[in-house]
Tab-separated table of C-alpha atoms in Angstrom:
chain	number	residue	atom	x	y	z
A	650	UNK	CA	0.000	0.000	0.000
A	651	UNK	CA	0.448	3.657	0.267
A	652	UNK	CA	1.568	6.077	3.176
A	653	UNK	CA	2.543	9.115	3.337
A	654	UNK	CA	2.601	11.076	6.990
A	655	UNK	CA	2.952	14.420	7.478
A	656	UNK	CA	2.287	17.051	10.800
A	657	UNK	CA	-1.112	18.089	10.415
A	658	UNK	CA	-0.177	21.937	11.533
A	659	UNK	CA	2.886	23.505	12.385
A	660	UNK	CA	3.178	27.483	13.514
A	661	UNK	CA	6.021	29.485	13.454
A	662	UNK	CA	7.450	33.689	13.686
A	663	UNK	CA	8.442	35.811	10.518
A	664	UNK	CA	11.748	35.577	9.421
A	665	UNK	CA	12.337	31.920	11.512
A	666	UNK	CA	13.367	28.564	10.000
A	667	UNK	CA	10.965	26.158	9.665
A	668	UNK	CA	11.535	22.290	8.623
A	669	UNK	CA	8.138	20.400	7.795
A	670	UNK	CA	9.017	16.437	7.800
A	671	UNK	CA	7.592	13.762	5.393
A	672	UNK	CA	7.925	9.925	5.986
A	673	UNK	CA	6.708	7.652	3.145
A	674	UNK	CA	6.137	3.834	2.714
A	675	UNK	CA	5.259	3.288	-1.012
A	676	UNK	CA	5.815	0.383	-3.506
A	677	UNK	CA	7.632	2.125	-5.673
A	678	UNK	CA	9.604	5.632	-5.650
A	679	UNK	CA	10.568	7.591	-8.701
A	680	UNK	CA	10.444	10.755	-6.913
A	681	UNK	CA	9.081	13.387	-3.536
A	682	UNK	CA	8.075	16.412	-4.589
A	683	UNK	CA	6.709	19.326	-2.528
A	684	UNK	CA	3.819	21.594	-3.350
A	685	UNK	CA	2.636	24.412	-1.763
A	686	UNK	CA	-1.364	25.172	-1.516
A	687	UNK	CA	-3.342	28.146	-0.572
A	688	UNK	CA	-6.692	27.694	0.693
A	689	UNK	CA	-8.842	27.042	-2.310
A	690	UNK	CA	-6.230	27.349	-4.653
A	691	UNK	CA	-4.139	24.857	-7.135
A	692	UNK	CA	-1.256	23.118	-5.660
A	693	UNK	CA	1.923	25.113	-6.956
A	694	UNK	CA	4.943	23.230	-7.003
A	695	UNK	CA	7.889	24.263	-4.590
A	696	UNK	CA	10.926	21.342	-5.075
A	697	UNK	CA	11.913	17.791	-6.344
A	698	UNK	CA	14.213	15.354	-5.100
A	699	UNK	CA	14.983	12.276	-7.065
A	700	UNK	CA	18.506	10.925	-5.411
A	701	UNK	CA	19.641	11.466	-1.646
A	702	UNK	CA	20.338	15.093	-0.260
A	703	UNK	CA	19.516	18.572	0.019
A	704	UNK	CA	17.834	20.581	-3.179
A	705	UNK	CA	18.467	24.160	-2.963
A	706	UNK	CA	16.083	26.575	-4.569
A	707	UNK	CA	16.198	29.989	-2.833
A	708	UNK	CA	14.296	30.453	0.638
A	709	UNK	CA	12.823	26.721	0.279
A	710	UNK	CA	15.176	23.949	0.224
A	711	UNK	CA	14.132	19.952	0.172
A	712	UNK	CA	16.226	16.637	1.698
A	713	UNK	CA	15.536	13.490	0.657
A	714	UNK	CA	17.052	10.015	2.486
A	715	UNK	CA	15.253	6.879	0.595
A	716	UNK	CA	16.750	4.370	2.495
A	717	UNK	CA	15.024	5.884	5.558
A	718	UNK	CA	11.688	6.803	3.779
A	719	UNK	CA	12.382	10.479	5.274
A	720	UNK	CA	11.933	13.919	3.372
A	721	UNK	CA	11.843	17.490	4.885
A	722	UNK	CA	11.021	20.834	3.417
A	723	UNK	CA	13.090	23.602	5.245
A	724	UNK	CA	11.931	27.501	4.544
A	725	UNK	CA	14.239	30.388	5.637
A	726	UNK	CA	13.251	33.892	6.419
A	727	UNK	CA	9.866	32.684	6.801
A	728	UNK	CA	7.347	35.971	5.258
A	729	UNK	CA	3.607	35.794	5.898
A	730	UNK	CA	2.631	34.846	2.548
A	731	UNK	CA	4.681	31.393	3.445
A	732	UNK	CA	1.126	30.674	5.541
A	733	UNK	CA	-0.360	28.141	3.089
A	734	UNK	CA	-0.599	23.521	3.313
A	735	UNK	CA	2.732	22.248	1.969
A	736	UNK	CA	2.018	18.712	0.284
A	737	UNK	CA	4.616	15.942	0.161
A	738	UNK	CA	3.785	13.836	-2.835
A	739	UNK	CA	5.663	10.638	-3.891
A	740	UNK	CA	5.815	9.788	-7.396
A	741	UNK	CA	5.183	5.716	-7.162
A	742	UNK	CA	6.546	3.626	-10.095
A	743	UNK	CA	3.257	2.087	-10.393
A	744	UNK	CA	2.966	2.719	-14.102
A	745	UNK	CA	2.629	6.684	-15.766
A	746	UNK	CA	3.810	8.428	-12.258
A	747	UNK	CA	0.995	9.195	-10.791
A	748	UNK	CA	1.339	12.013	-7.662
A	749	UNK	CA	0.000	10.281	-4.151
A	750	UNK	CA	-0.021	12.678	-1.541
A	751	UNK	CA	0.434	13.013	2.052
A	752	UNK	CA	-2.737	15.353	3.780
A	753	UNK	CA	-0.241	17.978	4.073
A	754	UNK	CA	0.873	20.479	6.825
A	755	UNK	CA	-0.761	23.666	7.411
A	756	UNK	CA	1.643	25.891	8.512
A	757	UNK	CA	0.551	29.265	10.222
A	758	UNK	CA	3.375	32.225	10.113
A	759	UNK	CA	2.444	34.741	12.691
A	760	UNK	CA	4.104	38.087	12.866
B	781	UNK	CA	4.882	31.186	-18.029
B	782	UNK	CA	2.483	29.004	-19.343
B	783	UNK	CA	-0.123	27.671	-17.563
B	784	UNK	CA	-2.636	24.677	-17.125
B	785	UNK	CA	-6.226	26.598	-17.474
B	786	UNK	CA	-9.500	24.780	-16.429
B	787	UNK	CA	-12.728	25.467	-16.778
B	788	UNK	CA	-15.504	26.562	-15.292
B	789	UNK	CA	-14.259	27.676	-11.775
B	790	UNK	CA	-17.230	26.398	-10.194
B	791	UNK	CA	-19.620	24.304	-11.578
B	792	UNK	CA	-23.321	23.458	-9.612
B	793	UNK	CA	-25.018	20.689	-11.099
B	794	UNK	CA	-28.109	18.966	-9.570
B	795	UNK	CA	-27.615	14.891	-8.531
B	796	UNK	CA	-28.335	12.647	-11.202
B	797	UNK	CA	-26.977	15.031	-14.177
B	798	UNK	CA	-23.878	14.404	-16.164
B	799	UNK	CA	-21.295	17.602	-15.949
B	800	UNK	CA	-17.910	17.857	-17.783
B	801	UNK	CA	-14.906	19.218	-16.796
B	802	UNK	CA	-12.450	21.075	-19.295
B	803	UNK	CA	-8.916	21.287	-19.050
B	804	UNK	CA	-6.196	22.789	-21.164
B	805	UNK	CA	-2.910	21.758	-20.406
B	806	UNK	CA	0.340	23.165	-21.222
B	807	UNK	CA	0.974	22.838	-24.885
B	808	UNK	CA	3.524	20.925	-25.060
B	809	UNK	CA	3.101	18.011	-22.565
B	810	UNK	CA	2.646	14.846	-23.473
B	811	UNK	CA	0.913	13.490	-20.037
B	812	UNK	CA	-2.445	14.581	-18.470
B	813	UNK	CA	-4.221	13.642	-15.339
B	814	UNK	CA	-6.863	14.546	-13.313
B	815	UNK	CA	-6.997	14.875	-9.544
B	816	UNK	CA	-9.394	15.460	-7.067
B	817	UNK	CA	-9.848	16.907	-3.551
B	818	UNK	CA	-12.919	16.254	-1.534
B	819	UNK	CA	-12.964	19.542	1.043
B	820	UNK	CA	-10.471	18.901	4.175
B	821	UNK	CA	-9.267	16.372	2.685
B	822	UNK	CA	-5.666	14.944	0.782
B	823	UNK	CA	-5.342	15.544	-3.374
B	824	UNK	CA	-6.221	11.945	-5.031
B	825	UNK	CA	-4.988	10.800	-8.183
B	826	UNK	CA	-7.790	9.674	-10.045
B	827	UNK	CA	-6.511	9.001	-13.910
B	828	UNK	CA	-3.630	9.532	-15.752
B	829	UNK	CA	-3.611	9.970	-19.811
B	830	UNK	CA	-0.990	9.461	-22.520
B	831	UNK	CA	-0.799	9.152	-26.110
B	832	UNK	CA	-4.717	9.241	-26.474
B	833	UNK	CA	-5.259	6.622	-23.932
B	834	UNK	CA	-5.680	6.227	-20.039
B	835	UNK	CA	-2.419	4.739	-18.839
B	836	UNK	CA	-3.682	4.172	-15.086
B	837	UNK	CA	-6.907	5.095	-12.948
B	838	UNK	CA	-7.367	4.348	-9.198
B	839	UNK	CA	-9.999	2.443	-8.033
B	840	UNK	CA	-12.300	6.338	-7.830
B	841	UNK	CA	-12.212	6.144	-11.223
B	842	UNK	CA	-15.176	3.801	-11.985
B	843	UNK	CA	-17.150	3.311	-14.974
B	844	UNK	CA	-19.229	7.146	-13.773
B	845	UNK	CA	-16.145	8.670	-14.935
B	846	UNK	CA	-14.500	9.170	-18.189
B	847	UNK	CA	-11.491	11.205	-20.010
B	848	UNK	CA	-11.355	12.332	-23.474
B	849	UNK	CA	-9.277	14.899	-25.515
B	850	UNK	CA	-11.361	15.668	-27.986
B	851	UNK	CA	-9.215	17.785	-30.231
B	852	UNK	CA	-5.228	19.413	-29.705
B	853	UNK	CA	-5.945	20.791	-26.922
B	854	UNK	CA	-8.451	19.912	-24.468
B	855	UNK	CA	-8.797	17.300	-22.323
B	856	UNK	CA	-12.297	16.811	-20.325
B	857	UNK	CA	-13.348	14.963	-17.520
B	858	UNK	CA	-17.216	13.689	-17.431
B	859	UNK	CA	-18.762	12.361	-14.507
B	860	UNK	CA	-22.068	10.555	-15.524
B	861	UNK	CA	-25.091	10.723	-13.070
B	862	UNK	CA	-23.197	12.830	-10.329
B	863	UNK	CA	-23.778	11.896	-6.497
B	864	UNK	CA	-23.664	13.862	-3.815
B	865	UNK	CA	-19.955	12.582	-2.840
B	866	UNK	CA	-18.857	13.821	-6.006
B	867	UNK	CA	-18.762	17.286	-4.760
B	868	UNK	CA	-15.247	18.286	-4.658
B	869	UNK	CA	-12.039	20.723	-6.401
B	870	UNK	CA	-10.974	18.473	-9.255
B	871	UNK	CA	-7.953	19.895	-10.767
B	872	UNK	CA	-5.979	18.764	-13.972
B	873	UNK	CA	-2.171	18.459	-14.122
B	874	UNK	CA	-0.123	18.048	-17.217
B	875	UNK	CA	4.075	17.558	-17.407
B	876	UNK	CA	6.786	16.071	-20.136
B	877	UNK	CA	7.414	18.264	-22.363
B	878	UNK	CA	10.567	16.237	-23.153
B	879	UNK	CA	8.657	12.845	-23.147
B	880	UNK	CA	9.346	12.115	-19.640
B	881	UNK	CA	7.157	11.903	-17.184
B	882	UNK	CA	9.552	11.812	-14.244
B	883	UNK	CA	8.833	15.641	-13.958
B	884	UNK	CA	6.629	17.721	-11.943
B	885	UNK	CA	3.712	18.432	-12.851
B	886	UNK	CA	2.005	21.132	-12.944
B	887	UNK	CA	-1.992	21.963	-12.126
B	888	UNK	CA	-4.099	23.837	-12.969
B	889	UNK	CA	-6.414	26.295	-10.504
B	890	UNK	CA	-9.228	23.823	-10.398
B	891	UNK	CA	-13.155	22.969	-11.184
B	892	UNK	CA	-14.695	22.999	-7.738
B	893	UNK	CA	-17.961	20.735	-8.321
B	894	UNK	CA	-21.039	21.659	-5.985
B	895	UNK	CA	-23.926	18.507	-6.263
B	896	UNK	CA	-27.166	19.214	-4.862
């Protein structure tokens, strides 16, 4: 089967670090990607790890250990716009990569 | 940057009717799927299309639901005799542009579906 866990809510200050963790048990793994989702809005996506380590893209960065089943999704200099569900998604190799996702963790950046 | 545009935002249909859900994905990919997410609740996979043919559908995807791209450019989703638990945002996703669908995909702003 699938399973992906994630924190259901995490809060944190403007301008902190925050690191939002991801654990997966899937039969197959081609791929975690994170997404970022407003309320009522499209998933947008935020990062992509295929191999093991840390993917840099500006304030978000993503790690990735398979052999532990482990992901997190750190943001720096966290702004109030960052308040939004971040989705960990695992891209099983059960055929044409289809996205399974995790509930996601709504995070809540408070001034 | 281009986009994945879907359409209409909001659809209200009474139970029982048929509705259909249009997507246009970004011109130059080469896979589609559709995705839904029932209020509260985690995004689903529902099917996956490639090459003018459903390469894999989860077990939502029953015989009330079908895909079609009709012409270059759209790709619908119909849902036959709508239930009540159909109400949900569906959104469409489309990636490989290169032919490879190890890439991520990207979705569209969704069809939020309102059964009566």
């Amino acid at each position: 089967g699938q399973n992906i866990d994630q924190p259901t809510e995490m809060t944190a200050t403007e301008g902190a670090i925050v690191q939002i963790n991801c654990t997966y048990q899937t039969s197959g793994f081609n791929g975690l990607f994170w997404y970022q989702q407003h309320a009522g809005e499209a998933p947008t996506f935020l990062s992509y790890n295929v191999l093991d380590g840390l993917e840099e893209k500006g304030r978000f960065s993503s790690f990735l250990s398979r052999s532990k089943g482990y992901s997190y999704l750190l943001l720096k200099e966290l702004q109030m716009k960052d308040s939004a569900s971040y989705l960990c998604a695992v891209m099983a190799n059960t055929g044409f990569q289809k996205l399974v996702f995790g509930t996601g963790t709504r995070l809540l950046v408070s001034p | 940057e281009p986009e994945v545009t879907q359409t209409p935002s909001h659809q209200v249909t009474q139970m029982g009717q048929e509705v259909i859900l249009r997507c246009v994905p970004i011109s130059n990919h080469l896979y589609f799927y559709w995705y839904r997410q029932i209020l509260g609740q985690k995004v689903e996979f529902l099917v996956s299309f490639y090459n003018n043919e459903i390469s894999e559908k989860s077990e939502i995807f029953d015989d009330q639901f079908s895909v079609e791209r009709p012409d270059g450019s759209n790709f619908t989703l119909k849902i036959r005799s709508t239930k009540l638990e159909d109400s949900a945002m569906y959104f469409c996703a489309s990636n490989g542009d290169d032919g490879n669908s190890n890439q991520p995909q990207h979705f569209g702003d969704g069809t939020r579906l309102s059964i009566l």
